[in-house]
Amino acid sequence: MSETEGRFEKGRWVVDPAPEPEEEPAPATPTIEKRMQEASESVRKAVNDVVSTGQHLFGTPEGHEHIQQAARKAGEDLERAINSWAESARRALQRE
């Protein structure tokens, strides 16, 4: 007799069907809030990277200060734009 899974029924060997493979659940779609948070963190990191790079590239304290202020302002502007866009998207989804 083979080594297949099965059982005897009425004097005959009946092969059990192979178990169906379990499907993994699809990953959850990130919420708008989660995506907004990730985008904001990304912007902050990019601004910090620019500031850090600027500090190494320019040797004067005035140059450092100028780069830091410009990078922070650009980051704040970008973060405001992302938050505004996300808020518009949230309102549009709530209307549907």
PDB file of C-alpha atoms in Angstrom:
ATOM      1  CA  MET A   1       0.000   0.000   0.000  1.00  0.00           C
ATOM      2  CA  SER A   2       1.307   3.516  -0.753  1.00  0.00           C
ATOM      3  CA  GLU A   3       1.993   6.102   1.896  1.00  0.00           C
ATOM      4  CA  THR A   4      -0.849   8.379   0.869  1.00  0.00           C
ATOM      5  CA  GLU A   5      -3.147   9.830   3.465  1.00  0.00           C
ATOM      6  CA  GLY A   6      -6.481   8.092   3.559  1.00  0.00           C
ATOM      7  CA  ARG A   7      -8.799   5.690   5.278  1.00  0.00           C
ATOM      8  CA  PHE A   8     -10.713   2.499   4.748  1.00  0.00           C
ATOM      9  CA  GLU A   9     -14.341   2.781   3.751  1.00  0.00           C
ATOM     10  CA  LYS A  10     -16.376  -0.358   3.241  1.00  0.00           C
ATOM     11  CA  GLY A  11     -13.222  -2.433   2.785  1.00  0.00           C
ATOM     12  CA  ARG A  12     -11.589  -0.056   0.266  1.00  0.00           C
ATOM     13  CA  TRP A  13      -8.792   2.445   0.749  1.00  0.00           C
ATOM     14  CA  VAL A  14      -9.999   5.986   0.035  1.00  0.00           C
ATOM     15  CA  VAL A  15      -7.304   8.646  -0.468  1.00  0.00           C
ATOM     16  CA  ASP A  16      -7.920  11.866   1.441  1.00  0.00           C
ATOM     17  CA  PRO A  17      -7.657  14.998  -0.715  1.00  0.00           C
ATOM     18  CA  ALA A  18      -4.623  17.208  -0.133  1.00  0.00           C
ATOM     19  CA  PRO A  19      -5.409  20.093   2.214  1.00  0.00           C
ATOM     20  CA  GLU A  20      -5.962  23.433   0.520  1.00  0.00           C
ATOM     21  CA  PRO A  21      -3.096  25.844   1.165  1.00  0.00           C
ATOM     22  CA  GLU A  22      -4.141  28.678   3.424  1.00  0.00           C
ATOM     23  CA  GLU A  23      -4.085  32.076   1.791  1.00  0.00           C
ATOM     24  CA  GLU A  24      -2.278  34.799   3.673  1.00  0.00           C
ATOM     25  CA  PRO A  25      -4.461  37.805   4.375  1.00  0.00           C
ATOM     26  CA  ALA A  26      -3.702  40.834   2.259  1.00  0.00           C
ATOM     27  CA  PRO A  27      -1.815  43.552   4.106  1.00  0.00           C
ATOM     28  CA  ALA A  28      -4.053  46.270   5.467  1.00  0.00           C
ATOM     29  CA  THR A  29      -4.204  49.472   3.462  1.00  0.00           C
ATOM     30  CA  PRO A  30      -2.581  52.302   5.391  1.00  0.00           C
ATOM     31  CA  THR A  31      -4.992  54.907   6.663  1.00  0.00           C
ATOM     32  CA  ILE A  32      -4.854  58.507   5.507  1.00  0.00           C
ATOM     33  CA  GLU A  33      -3.575  59.521   8.938  1.00  0.00           C
ATOM     34  CA  LYS A  34      -0.782  56.933   8.792  1.00  0.00           C
ATOM     35  CA  ARG A  35       0.268  58.052   5.309  1.00  0.00           C
ATOM     36  CA  MET A  36       0.183  61.722   6.384  1.00  0.00           C
ATOM     37  CA  GLN A  37       2.376  60.900   9.358  1.00  0.00           C
ATOM     38  CA  GLU A  38       4.848  58.992   7.161  1.00  0.00           C
ATOM     39  CA  ALA A  39       4.977  61.859   4.644  1.00  0.00           C
ATOM     40  CA  SER A  40       5.579  64.416   7.394  1.00  0.00           C
ATOM     41  CA  GLU A  41       8.356  62.301   8.900  1.00  0.00           C
ATOM     42  CA  SER A  42       9.935  61.952   5.474  1.00  0.00           C
ATOM     43  CA  VAL A  43       9.851  65.720   4.940  1.00  0.00           C
ATOM     44  CA  ARG A  44      11.403  66.355   8.356  1.00  0.00           C
ATOM     45  CA  LYS A  45      14.181  63.861   7.635  1.00  0.00           C
ATOM     46  CA  ALA A  46      14.886  65.421   4.246  1.00  0.00           C
ATOM     47  CA  VAL A  47      15.092  68.897   5.785  1.00  0.00           C
ATOM     48  CA  ASN A  48      17.422  67.664   8.521  1.00  0.00           C
ATOM     49  CA  ASP A  49      19.613  65.972   5.905  1.00  0.00           C
ATOM     50  CA  VAL A  50      19.826  69.205   3.875  1.00  0.00           C
ATOM     51  CA  VAL A  51      20.671  71.234   6.975  1.00  0.00           C
ATOM     52  CA  SER A  52      23.325  68.743   8.016  1.00  0.00           C
ATOM     53  CA  THR A  53      24.855  68.704   4.547  1.00  0.00           C
ATOM     54  CA  GLY A  54      24.821  72.485   4.398  1.00  0.00           C
ATOM     55  CA  GLN A  55      26.675  72.714   7.678  1.00  0.00           C
ATOM     56  CA  HIS A  56      29.462  70.596   6.251  1.00  0.00           C
ATOM     57  CA  LEU A  57      29.581  72.365   2.886  1.00  0.00           C
ATOM     58  CA  PHE A  58      29.676  75.980   3.960  1.00  0.00           C
ATOM     59  CA  GLY A  59      32.317  77.113   6.400  1.00  0.00           C
ATOM     60  CA  THR A  60      30.853  80.353   7.714  1.00  0.00           C
ATOM     61  CA  PRO A  61      28.361  80.616  10.553  1.00  0.00           C
ATOM     62  CA  GLU A  62      26.296  83.033   8.429  1.00  0.00           C
ATOM     63  CA  GLY A  63      26.155  80.485   5.615  1.00  0.00           C
ATOM     64  CA  HIS A  64      25.058  77.796   8.052  1.00  0.00           C
ATOM     65  CA  GLU A  65      22.312  79.975   9.452  1.00  0.00           C
ATOM     66  CA  HIS A  66      21.046  80.958   5.991  1.00  0.00           C
ATOM     67  CA  ILE A  67      20.913  77.336   4.803  1.00  0.00           C
ATOM     68  CA  GLN A  68      19.205  76.184   7.981  1.00  0.00           C
ATOM     69  CA  GLN A  69      16.522  78.848   7.755  1.00  0.00           C
ATOM     70  CA  ALA A  70      15.883  78.236   4.043  1.00  0.00           C
ATOM     71  CA  ALA A  71      15.724  74.452   4.478  1.00  0.00           C
ATOM     72  CA  ARG A  72      13.399  74.662   7.472  1.00  0.00           C
ATOM     73  CA  LYS A  73      11.085  77.085   5.666  1.00  0.00           C
ATOM     74  CA  ALA A  74      10.995  74.821   2.598  1.00  0.00           C
ATOM     75  CA  GLY A  75      10.237  71.825   4.823  1.00  0.00           C
ATOM     76  CA  GLU A  76       7.465  73.658   6.644  1.00  0.00           C
ATOM     77  CA  ASP A  77       5.953  74.797   3.339  1.00  0.00           C
ATOM     78  CA  LEU A  78       6.070  71.268   1.956  1.00  0.00           C
ATOM     79  CA  GLU A  79       4.588  69.798   5.123  1.00  0.00           C
ATOM     80  CA  ARG A  80       1.744  72.372   5.031  1.00  0.00           C
ATOM     81  CA  ALA A  81       1.067  71.473   1.389  1.00  0.00           C
ATOM     82  CA  ILE A  82       0.974  67.747   2.181  1.00  0.00           C
ATOM     83  CA  ASN A  83      -1.346  68.293   5.150  1.00  0.00           C
ATOM     84  CA  SER A  84      -3.628  70.523   3.067  1.00  0.00           C
ATOM     85  CA  TRP A  85      -3.784  67.934   0.284  1.00  0.00           C
ATOM     86  CA  ALA A  86      -4.472  65.141   2.776  1.00  0.00           C
ATOM     87  CA  GLU A  87      -7.237  67.147   4.447  1.00  0.00           C
ATOM     88  CA  SER A  88      -8.862  67.768   1.049  1.00  0.00           C
ATOM     89  CA  ALA A  89      -8.650  64.061   0.261  1.00  0.00           C
ATOM     90  CA  ARG A  90     -10.150  63.161   3.658  1.00  0.00           C
ATOM     91  CA  ARG A  91     -13.073  65.563   3.091  1.00  0.00           C
ATOM     92  CA  ALA A  92     -13.638  64.153  -0.398  1.00  0.00           C
ATOM     93  CA  LEU A  93     -13.719  60.606   0.967  1.00  0.00           C
ATOM     94  CA  GLN A  94     -16.190  61.585   3.687  1.00  0.00           C
ATOM     95  CA  ARG A  95     -18.556  63.074   1.064  1.00  0.00           C
ATOM     96  CA  GLU A  96     -18.677  59.790  -0.888  1.00  0.00           C
TER      97      GLU A  96
END
